[in-house]
C-alpha atoms as a printed R data frame, in Angstrom:
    type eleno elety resid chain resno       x      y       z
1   ATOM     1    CA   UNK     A     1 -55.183 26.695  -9.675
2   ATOM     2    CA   UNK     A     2 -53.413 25.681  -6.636
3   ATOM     3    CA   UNK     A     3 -49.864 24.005  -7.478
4   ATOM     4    CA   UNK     A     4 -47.416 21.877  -5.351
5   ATOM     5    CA   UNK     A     5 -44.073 22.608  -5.269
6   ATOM     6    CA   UNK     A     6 -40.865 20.850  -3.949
7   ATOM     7    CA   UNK     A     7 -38.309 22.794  -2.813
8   ATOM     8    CA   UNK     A     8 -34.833 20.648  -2.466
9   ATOM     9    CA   UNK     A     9 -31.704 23.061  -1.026
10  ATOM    10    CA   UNK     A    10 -29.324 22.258   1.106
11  ATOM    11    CA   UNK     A    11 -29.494 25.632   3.246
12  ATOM    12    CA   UNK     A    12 -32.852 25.839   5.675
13  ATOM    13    CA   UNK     A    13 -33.284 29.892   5.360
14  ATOM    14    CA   UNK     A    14 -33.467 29.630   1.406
15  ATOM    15    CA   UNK     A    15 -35.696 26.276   1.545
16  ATOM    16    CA   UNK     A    16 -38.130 28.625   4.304
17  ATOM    17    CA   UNK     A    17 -37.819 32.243   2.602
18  ATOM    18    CA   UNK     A    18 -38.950 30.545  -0.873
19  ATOM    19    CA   UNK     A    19 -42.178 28.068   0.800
20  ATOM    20    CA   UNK     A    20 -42.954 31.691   2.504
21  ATOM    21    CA   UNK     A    21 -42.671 33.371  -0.533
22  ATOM    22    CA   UNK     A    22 -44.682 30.618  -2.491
23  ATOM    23    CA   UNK     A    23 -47.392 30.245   0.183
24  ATOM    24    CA   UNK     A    24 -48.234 34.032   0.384
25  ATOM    25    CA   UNK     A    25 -47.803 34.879  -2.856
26  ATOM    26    CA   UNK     A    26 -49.978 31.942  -4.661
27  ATOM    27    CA   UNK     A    27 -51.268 29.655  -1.401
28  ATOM    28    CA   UNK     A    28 -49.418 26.730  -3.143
29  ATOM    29    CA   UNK     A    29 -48.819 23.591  -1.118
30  ATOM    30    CA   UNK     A    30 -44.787 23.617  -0.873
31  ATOM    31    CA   UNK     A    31 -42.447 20.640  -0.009
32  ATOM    32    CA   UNK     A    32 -39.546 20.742   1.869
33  ATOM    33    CA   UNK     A    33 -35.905 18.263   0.925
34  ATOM    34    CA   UNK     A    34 -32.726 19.296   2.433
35  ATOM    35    CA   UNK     A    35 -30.966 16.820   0.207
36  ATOM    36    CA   UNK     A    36 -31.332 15.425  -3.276
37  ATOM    37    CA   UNK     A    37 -31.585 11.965  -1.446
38  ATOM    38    CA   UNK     A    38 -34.246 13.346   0.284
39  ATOM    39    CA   UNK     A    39 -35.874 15.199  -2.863
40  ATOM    40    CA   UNK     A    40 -35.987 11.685  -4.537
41  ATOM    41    CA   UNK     A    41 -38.548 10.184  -1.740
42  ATOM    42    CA   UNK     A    42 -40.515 13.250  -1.784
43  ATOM    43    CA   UNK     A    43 -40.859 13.465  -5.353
44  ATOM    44    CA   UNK     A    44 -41.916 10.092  -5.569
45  ATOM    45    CA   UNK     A    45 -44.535  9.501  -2.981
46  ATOM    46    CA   UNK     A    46 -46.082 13.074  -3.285
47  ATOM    47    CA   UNK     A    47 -45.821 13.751  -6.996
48  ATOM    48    CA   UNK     A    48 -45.479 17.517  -7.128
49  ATOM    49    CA   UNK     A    49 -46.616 19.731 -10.358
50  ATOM    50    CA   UNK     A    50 -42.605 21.214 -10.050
51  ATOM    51    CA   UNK     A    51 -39.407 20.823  -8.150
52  ATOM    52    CA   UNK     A    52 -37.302 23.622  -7.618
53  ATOM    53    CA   UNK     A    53 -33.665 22.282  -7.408
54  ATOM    54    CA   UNK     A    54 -30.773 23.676  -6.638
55  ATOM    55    CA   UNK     A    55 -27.220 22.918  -8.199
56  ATOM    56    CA   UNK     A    56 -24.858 23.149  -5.848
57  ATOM    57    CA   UNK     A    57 -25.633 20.525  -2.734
58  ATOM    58    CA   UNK     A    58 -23.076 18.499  -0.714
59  ATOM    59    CA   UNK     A    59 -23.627 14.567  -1.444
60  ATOM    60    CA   UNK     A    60 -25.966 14.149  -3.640
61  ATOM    61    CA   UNK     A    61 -25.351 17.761  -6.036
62  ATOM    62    CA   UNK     A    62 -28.475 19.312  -8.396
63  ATOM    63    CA   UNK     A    63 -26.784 17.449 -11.846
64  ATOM    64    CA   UNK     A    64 -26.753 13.689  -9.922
65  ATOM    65    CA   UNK     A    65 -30.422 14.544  -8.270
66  ATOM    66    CA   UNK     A    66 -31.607 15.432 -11.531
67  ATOM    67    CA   UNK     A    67 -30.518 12.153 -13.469
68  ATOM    68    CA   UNK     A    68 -32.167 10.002 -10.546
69  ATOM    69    CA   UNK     A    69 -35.114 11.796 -11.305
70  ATOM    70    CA   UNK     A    70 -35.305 11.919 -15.003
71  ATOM    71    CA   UNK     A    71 -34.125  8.178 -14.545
72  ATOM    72    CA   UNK     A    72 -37.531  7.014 -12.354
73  ATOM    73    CA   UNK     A    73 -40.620  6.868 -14.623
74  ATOM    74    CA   UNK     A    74 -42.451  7.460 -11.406
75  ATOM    75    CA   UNK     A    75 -41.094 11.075 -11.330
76  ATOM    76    CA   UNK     A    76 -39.303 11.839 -14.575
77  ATOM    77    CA   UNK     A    77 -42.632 13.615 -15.975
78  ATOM    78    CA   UNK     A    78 -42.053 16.246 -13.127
79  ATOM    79    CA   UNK     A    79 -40.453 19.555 -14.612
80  ATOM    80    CA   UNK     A    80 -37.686 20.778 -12.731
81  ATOM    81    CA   UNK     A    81 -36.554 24.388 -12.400
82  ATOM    82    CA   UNK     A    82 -32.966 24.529 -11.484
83  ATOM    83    CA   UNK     A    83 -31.531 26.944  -9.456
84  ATOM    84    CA   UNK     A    84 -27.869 28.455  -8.849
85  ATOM    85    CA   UNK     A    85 -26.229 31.158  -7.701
86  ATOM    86    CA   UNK     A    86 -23.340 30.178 -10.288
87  ATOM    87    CA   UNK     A    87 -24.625 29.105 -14.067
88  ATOM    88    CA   UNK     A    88 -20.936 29.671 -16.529
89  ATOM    89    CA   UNK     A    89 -21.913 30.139 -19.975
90  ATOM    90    CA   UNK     A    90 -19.511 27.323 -20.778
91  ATOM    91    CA   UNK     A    91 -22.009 24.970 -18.168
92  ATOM    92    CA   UNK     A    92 -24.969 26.525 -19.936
93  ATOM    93    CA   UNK     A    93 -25.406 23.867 -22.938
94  ATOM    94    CA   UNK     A    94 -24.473 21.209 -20.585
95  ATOM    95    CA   UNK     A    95 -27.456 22.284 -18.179
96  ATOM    96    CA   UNK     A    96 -29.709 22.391 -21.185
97  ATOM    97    CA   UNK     A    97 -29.747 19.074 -22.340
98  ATOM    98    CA   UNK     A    98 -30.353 18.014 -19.084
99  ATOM    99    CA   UNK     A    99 -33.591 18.067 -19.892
100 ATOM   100    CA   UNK     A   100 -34.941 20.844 -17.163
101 ATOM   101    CA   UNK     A   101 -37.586 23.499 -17.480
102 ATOM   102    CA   UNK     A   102 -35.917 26.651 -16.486
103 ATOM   103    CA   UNK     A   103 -32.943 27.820 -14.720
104 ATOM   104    CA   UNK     A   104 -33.528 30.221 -12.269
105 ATOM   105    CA   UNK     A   105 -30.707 32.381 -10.722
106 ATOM   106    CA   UNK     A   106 -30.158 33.515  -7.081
107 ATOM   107    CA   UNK     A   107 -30.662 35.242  -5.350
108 ATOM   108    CA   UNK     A   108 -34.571 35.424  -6.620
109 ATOM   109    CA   UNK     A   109 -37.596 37.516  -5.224
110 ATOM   110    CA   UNK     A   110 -39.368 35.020  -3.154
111 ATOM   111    CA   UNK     A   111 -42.779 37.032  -3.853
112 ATOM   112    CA   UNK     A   112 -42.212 37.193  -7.390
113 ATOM   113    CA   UNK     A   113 -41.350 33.263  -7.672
114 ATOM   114    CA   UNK     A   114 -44.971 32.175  -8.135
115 ATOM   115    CA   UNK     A   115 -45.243 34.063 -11.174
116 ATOM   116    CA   UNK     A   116 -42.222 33.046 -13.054
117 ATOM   117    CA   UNK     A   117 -43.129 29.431 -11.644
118 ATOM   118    CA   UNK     A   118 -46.738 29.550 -13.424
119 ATOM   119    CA   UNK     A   119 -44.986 31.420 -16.856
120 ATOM   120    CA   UNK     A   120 -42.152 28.085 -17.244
121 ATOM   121    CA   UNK     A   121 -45.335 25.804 -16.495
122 ATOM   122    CA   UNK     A   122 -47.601 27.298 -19.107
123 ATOM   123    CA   UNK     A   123 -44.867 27.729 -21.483
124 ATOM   124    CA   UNK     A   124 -44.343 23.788 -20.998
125 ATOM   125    CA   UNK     A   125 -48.406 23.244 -21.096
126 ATOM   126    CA   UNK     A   126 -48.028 24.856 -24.609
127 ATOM   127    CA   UNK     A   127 -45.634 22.651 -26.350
């Protein structure tokens, strides 16, 4: 089944090496925000099936983006799938009751992304 993803990070050539990835690999529909600002209009108006977020943004950072979300009914049903290049095992409890689905680490294998994307989302379907 065909999924839409939202893809919010700050730097253009991981935001375009991941909706590559996700388009060849599974011929989802992919969404682009280059800030968590951003990600918070494009969550709402095109309601994907998961956001991929990533923590460490100027502004508007993964942790604030995340709250807005969780805090609008009209997205906070959306799982989110942080990722980071720098997750402390001290932050790791703190991330965790954030109430995401996953945390992903980078750097990630764009073609392989699709697949641990559908394993979180089942995993969720299940509970």
């Amino acid at each position: 089944m065909s999924k839409c993803v939202l893809i919010v990070d700050d730097e253009e050539d991981v935001r375009a090496i991941t909706q590559m990835g996700l388009e060849m690999a599974a011929g989802w529909t992919v969404l682009t925000a280059s800030s968590g600002q951003e990600a918070l209009v494009v969550a709402a108006s095109n309601q994907p099936d998961v956001i991929l977020l990533d923590m460490m943004m100027p502004d508007m950072d993964g942790r604030a983006t995340l709250q807005q979300l969780k805090a609008n009914p009209i997205t906070q049903h959306i799982p989110v799938i942080l990722v980071t290049a720098k997750v402390q095992p001290s932050e790791e409890q703190s991330i965790a009751l954030l109430g995401i689905a996953a945390v992903f680490a980078k750097p990630f294998r764009p073609l392989k992304l699709a697949d641990e994307i559908s394993s979180v989302l089942s995993s969720i379907a299940k509970t």
